[in-house]
Tab-separated table of C-alpha atoms in Angstrom:
chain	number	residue	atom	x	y	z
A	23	UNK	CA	105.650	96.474	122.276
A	24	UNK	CA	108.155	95.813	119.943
A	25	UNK	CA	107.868	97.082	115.949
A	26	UNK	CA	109.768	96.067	113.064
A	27	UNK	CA	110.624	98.475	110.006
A	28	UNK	CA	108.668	98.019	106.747
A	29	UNK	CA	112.305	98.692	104.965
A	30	UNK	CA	115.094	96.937	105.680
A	31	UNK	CA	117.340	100.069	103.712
A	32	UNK	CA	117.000	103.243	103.990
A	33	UNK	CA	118.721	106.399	101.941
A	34	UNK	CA	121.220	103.898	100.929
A	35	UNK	CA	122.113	102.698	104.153
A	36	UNK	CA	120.854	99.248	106.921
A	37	UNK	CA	118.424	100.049	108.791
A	38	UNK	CA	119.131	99.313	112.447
A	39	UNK	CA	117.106	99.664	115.477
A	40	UNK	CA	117.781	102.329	118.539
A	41	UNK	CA	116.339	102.287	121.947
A	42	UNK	CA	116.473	105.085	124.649
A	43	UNK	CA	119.372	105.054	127.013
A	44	UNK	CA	121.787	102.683	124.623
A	45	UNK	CA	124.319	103.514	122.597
A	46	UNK	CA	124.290	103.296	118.665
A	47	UNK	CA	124.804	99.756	117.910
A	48	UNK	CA	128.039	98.794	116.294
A	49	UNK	CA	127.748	98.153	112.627
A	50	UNK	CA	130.007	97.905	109.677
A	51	UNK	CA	129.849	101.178	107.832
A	52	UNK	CA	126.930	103.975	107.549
A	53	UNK	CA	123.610	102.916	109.376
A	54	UNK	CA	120.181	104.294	109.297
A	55	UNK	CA	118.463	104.561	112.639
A	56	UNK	CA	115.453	103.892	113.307
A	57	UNK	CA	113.817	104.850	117.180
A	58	UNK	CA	110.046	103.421	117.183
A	59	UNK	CA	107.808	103.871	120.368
A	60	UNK	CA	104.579	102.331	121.374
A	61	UNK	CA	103.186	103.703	124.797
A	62	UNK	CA	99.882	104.252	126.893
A	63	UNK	CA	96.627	104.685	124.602
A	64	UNK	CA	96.667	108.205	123.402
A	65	UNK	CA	93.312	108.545	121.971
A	66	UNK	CA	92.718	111.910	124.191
A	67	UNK	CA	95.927	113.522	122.792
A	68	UNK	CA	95.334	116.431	120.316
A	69	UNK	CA	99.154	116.949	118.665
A	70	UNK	CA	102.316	115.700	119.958
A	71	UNK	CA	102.270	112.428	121.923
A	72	UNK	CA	104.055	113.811	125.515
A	73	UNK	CA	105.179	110.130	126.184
A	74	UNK	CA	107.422	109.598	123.161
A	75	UNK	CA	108.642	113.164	123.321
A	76	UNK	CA	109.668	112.206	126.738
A	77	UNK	CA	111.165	109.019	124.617
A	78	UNK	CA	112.867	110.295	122.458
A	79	UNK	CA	114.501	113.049	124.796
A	80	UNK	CA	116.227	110.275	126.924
A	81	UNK	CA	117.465	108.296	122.968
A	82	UNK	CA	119.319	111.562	122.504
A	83	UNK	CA	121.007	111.741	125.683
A	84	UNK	CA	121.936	108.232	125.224
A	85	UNK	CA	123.235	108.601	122.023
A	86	UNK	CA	126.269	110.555	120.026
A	87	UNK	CA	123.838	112.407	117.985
A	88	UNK	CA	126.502	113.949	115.532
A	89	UNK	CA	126.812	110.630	114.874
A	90	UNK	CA	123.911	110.183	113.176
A	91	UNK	CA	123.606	110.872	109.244
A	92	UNK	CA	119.848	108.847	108.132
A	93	UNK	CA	116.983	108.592	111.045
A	94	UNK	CA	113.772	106.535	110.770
A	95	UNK	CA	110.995	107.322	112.848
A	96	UNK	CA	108.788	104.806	113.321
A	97	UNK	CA	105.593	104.415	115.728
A	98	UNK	CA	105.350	107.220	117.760
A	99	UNK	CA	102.367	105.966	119.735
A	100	UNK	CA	99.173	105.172	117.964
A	101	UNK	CA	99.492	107.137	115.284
A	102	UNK	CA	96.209	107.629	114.368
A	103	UNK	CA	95.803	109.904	117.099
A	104	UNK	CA	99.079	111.698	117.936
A	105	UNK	CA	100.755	113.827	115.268
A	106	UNK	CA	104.253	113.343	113.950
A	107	UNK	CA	106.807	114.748	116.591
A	108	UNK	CA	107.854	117.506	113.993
A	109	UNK	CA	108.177	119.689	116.988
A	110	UNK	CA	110.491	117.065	118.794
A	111	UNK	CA	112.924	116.899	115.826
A	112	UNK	CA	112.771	121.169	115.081
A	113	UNK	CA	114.217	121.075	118.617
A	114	UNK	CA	116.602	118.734	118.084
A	115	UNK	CA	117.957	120.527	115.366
A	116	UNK	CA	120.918	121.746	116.766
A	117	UNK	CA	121.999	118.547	118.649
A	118	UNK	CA	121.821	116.404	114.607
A	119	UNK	CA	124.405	118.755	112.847
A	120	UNK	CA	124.515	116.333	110.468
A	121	UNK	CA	121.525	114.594	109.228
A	122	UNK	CA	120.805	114.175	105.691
A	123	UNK	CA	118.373	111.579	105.547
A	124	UNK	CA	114.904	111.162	107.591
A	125	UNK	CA	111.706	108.790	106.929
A	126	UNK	CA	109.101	110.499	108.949
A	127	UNK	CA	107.016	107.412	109.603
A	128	UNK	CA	107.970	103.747	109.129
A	129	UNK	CA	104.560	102.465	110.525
A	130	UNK	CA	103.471	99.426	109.159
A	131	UNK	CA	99.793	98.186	108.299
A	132	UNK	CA	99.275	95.933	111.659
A	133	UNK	CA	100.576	99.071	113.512
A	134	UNK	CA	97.923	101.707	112.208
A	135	UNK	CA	96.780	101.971	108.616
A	136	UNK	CA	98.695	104.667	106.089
A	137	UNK	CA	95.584	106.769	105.840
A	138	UNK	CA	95.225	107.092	109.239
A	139	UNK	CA	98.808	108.041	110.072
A	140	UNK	CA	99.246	111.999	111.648
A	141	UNK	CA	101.802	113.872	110.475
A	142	UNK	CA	101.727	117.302	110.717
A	143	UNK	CA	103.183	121.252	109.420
A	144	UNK	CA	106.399	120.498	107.501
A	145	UNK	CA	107.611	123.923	107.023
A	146	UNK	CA	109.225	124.345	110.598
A	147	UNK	CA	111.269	120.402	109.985
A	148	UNK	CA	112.221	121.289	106.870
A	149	UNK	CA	113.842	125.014	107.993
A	150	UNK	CA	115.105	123.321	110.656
A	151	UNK	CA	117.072	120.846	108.537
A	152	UNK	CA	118.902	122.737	105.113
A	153	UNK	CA	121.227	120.069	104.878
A	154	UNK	CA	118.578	117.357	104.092
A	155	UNK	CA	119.276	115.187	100.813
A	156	UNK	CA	116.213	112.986	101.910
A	157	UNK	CA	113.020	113.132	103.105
A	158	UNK	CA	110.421	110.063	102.712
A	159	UNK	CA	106.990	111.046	104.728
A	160	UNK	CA	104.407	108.213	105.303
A	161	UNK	CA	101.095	108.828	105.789
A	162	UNK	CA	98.831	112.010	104.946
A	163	UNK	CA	96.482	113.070	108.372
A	164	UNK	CA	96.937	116.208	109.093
A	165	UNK	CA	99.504	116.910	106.400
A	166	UNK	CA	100.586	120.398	106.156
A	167	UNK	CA	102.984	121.670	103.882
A	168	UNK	CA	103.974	125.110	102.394
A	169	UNK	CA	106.153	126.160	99.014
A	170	UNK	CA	109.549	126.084	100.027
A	171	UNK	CA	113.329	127.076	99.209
A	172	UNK	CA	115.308	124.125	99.721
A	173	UNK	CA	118.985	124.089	98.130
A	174	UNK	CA	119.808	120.414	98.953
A	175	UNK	CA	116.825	117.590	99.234
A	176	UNK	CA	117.535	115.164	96.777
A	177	UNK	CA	115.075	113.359	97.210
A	178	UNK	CA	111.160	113.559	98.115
A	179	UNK	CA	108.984	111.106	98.991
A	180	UNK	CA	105.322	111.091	100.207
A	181	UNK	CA	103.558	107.398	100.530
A	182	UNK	CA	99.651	107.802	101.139
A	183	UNK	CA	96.697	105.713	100.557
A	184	UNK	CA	95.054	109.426	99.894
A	185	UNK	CA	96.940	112.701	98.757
A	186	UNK	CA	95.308	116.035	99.292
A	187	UNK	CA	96.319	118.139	96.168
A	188	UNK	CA	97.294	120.822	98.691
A	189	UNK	CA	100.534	118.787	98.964
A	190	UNK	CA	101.505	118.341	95.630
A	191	UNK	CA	100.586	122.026	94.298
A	192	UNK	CA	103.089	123.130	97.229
A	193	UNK	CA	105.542	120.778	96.056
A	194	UNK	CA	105.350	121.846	92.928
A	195	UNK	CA	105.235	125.432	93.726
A	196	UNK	CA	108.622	125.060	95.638
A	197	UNK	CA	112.039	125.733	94.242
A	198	UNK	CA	114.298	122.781	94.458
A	199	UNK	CA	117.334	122.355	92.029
A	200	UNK	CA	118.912	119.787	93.793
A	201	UNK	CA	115.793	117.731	93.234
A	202	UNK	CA	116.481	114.274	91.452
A	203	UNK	CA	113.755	111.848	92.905
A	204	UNK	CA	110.106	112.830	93.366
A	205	UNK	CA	107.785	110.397	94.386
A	206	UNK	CA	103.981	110.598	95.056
A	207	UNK	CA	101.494	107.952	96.207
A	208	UNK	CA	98.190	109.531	95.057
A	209	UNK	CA	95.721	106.980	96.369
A	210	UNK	CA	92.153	107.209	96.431
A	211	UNK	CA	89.649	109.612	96.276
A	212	UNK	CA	87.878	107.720	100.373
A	213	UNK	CA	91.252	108.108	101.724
A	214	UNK	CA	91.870	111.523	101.198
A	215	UNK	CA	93.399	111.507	97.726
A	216	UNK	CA	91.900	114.235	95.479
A	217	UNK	CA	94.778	114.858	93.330
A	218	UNK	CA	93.967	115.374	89.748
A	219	UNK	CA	96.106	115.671	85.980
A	220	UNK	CA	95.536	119.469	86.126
A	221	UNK	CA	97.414	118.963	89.431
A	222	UNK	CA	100.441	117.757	87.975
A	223	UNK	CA	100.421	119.821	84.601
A	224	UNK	CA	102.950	122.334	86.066
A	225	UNK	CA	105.437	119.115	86.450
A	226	UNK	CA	104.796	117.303	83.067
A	227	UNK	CA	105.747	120.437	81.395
A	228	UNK	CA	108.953	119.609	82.403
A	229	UNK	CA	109.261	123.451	83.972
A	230	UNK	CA	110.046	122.176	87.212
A	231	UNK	CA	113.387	120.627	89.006
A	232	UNK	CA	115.810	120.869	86.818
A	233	UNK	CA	117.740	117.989	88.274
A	234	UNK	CA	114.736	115.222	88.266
A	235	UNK	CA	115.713	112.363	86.820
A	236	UNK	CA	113.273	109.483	88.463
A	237	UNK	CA	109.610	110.222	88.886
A	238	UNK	CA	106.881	108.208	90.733
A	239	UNK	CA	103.073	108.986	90.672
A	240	UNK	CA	102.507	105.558	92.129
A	241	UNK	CA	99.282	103.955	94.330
A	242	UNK	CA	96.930	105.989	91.606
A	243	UNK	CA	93.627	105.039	90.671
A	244	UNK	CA	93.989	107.824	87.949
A	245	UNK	CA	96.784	105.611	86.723
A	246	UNK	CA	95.260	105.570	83.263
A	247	UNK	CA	94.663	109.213	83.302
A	248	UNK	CA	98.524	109.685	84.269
A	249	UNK	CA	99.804	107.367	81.980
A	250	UNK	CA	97.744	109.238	78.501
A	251	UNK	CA	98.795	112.748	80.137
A	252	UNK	CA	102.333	111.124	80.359
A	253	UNK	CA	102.333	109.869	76.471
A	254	UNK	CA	102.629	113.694	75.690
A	255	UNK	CA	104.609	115.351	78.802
A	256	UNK	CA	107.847	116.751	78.126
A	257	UNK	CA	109.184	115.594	81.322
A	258	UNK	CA	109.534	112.232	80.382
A	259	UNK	CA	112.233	112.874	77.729
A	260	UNK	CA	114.876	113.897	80.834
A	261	UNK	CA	113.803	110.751	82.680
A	262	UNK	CA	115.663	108.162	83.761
A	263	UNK	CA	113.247	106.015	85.814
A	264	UNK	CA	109.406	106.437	85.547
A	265	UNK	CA	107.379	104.354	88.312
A	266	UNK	CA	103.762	104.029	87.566
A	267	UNK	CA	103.434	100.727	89.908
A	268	UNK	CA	100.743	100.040	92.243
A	269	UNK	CA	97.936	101.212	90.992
A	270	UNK	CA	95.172	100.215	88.367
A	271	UNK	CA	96.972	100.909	85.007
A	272	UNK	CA	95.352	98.522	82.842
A	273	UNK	CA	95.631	97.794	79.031
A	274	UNK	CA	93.993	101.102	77.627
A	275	UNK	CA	96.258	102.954	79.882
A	276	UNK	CA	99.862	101.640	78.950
A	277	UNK	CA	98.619	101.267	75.461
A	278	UNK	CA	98.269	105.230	75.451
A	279	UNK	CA	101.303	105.241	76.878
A	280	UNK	CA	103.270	103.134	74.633
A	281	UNK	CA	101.416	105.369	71.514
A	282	UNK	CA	103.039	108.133	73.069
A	283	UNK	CA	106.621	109.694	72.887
A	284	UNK	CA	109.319	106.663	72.421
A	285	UNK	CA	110.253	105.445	76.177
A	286	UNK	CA	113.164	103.515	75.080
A	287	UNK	CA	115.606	106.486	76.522
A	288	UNK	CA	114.297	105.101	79.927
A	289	UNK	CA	116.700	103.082	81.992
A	290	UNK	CA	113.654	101.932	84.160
A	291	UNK	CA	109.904	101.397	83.474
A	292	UNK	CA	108.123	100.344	86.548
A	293	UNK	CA	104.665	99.080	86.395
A	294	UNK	CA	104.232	95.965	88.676
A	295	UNK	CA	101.437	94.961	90.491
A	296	UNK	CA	98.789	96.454	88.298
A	297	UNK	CA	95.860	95.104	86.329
A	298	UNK	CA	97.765	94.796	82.905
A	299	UNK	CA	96.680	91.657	81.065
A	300	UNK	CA	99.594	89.205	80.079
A	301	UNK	CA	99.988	89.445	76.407
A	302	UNK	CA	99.786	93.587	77.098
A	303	UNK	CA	102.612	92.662	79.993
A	304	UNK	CA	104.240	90.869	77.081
A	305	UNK	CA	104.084	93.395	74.875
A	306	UNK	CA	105.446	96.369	76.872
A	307	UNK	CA	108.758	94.410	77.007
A	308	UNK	CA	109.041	93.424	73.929
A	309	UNK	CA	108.382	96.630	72.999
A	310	UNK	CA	111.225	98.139	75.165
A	311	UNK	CA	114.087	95.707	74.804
A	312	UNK	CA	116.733	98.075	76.304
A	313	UNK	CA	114.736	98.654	79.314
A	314	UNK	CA	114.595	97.625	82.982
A	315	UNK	CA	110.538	96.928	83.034
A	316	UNK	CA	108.943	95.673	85.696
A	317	UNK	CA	105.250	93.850	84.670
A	318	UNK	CA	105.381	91.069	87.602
A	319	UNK	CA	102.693	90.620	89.989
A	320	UNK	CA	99.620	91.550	87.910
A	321	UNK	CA	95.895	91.817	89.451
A	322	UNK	CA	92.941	90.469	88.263
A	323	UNK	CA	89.827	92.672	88.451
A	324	UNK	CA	87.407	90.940	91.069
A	325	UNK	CA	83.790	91.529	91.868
A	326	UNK	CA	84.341	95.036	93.284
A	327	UNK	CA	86.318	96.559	91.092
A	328	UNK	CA	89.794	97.380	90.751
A	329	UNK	CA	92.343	98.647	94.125
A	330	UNK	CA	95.010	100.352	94.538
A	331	UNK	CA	98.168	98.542	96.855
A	332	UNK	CA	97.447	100.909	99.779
A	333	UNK	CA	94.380	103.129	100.429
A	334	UNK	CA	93.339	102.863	104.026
């Protein structure tokens, strides 16, 4: 079966597909590669799938793996079943001397929903991998992750349609000073997501990561709650970017927001496709004239309430 990748960039670089037993494609410049694998029904498989380990095993004999700088992992079977082959890359360690960049599952919605994607214990990849500058994670099943030490990741990423709070408190327990971009999908409360304000109070106190200079708390249907916590939060006067998109912000929300500390420092204010109304829409950028904000594709609360972009 053949997959496509749900980003068409990744870590500043194309994306371009890799199969076992080819070589890297030719390409002008840096590439991303991306390896995605879709074999025999694994629904009796507790951890690793065996047949994409076996996969991905003959991709990097086929390959120059010192070669390769950015990876993208996508399927690696149904994912809803078989975890993340963390394992598979911690043993590969020593044959990638040089990658910086990974995106631990580019698996897109008619391949298995993001709430149902495995991943898995990301102490042992992370160890494994000191020279990292980026690490994007989709999906939260089975997440498992650790304070940790790390003296180059750059950036972090973890897109859920449900966070477990056990993620973000190690996160924001770990020591990172090379940290510039954090980014969190919180999601819903069905899907896993219990992350709370109190949560996030040891971040928007501004004690933590130095270097941060774009935040995301994204997907959130405490959006509102985020946004007043964020009118007061001395982390936002060191921003650059703040990304609030995707979730149910609504009018009360960005209005204690905007009654908050000024925001006009910001190079980038990103709230699209939330429930703002248009003359609120309006008003944000008129109120922030210098500022890169992003108000397009605005929902309309229906019969059931109000969603977030991705929760299963």
């Amino acid at each position: 079966m053949t997959f496509h990748a749900s980003t068409e960039t990744f870590a500043g670089r194309p994306v371009v597909d890799v199969a076992p037993g080819e070589p890297l494609p030719a390409v002008d410049g840096p590439a991303a590669w991306r390896f995605g694998f879709f074999g025999e029904d694994v629904d009796d498989v507790e951890g690793p799938n065996p047949a994409y380990n076996a996969a991905f095993d003959e991709l990097l004999n086929g390959i120059d793996t010192e070669a390769v700088h950015a990876l993208v992992l996508g399927s690696w079977g149904y994912a809803a079943f078989a975890d993340a082959p963390i394992g598979k890359l911690v043993e590969a360690a020593h044959r990638l001397p040089h990658l910086e960049a990974l995106f631990l599952g580019d698996i897109t919605g008619d391949e298995c929903e993001a709430s149902w994607i495995r991943q898995g214990d990301l102490d042992p990849l992370l160890a494994a991998y000191p020279k990292l500058r980026v690490l994007r994670v989709r999906g939260s099943a089975n997440l498992r992750l650790s304070p940790l030490h790390h003296l180059h990741l750059e950036e972090l990423v973890f897109e859920s349609g449900g966070l477990p709070d056990e993620v973000v408190t190690a996160v924001l327990d770990s020591e990172l000073p090379a940290l510039e971009h954090l980014e969190f999908w919180l999601g819903v409360r069905n899907y896993g997501g219990s992350v709370a304000v109190r949560h996030l109070e040891p971040l928007l106190g501004g004690g933590r990561f130095p270097a941060l200079r774009r935040l995301g708390l994204r997907n959130a249907e405490i959006a509102d709650r985020i946004a007043a916590a964020l009118a007061g939060a001395p982390v936002v006067g060191r921003l650059e970017e703040l990304d609030l998109s995707m979730g149910v912000l609504d009018d009360a929300g960005a209005e204690a927001l905007l009654a908050g500390q000024p925001l006009t420092h910001l190079r980038r204010l990103d709230l699209h496709r939330n429930f703002l109304s248009p003359e609120f829409a309006a008003r944000i950028m008129a109120e922030l004239p210098g500022v890169d904000v992003d108000v397009t594709d605005q929902q309309v609360e229906g019969r059931w309430g109000r969603y977030t972009a991705v929760s299963e």
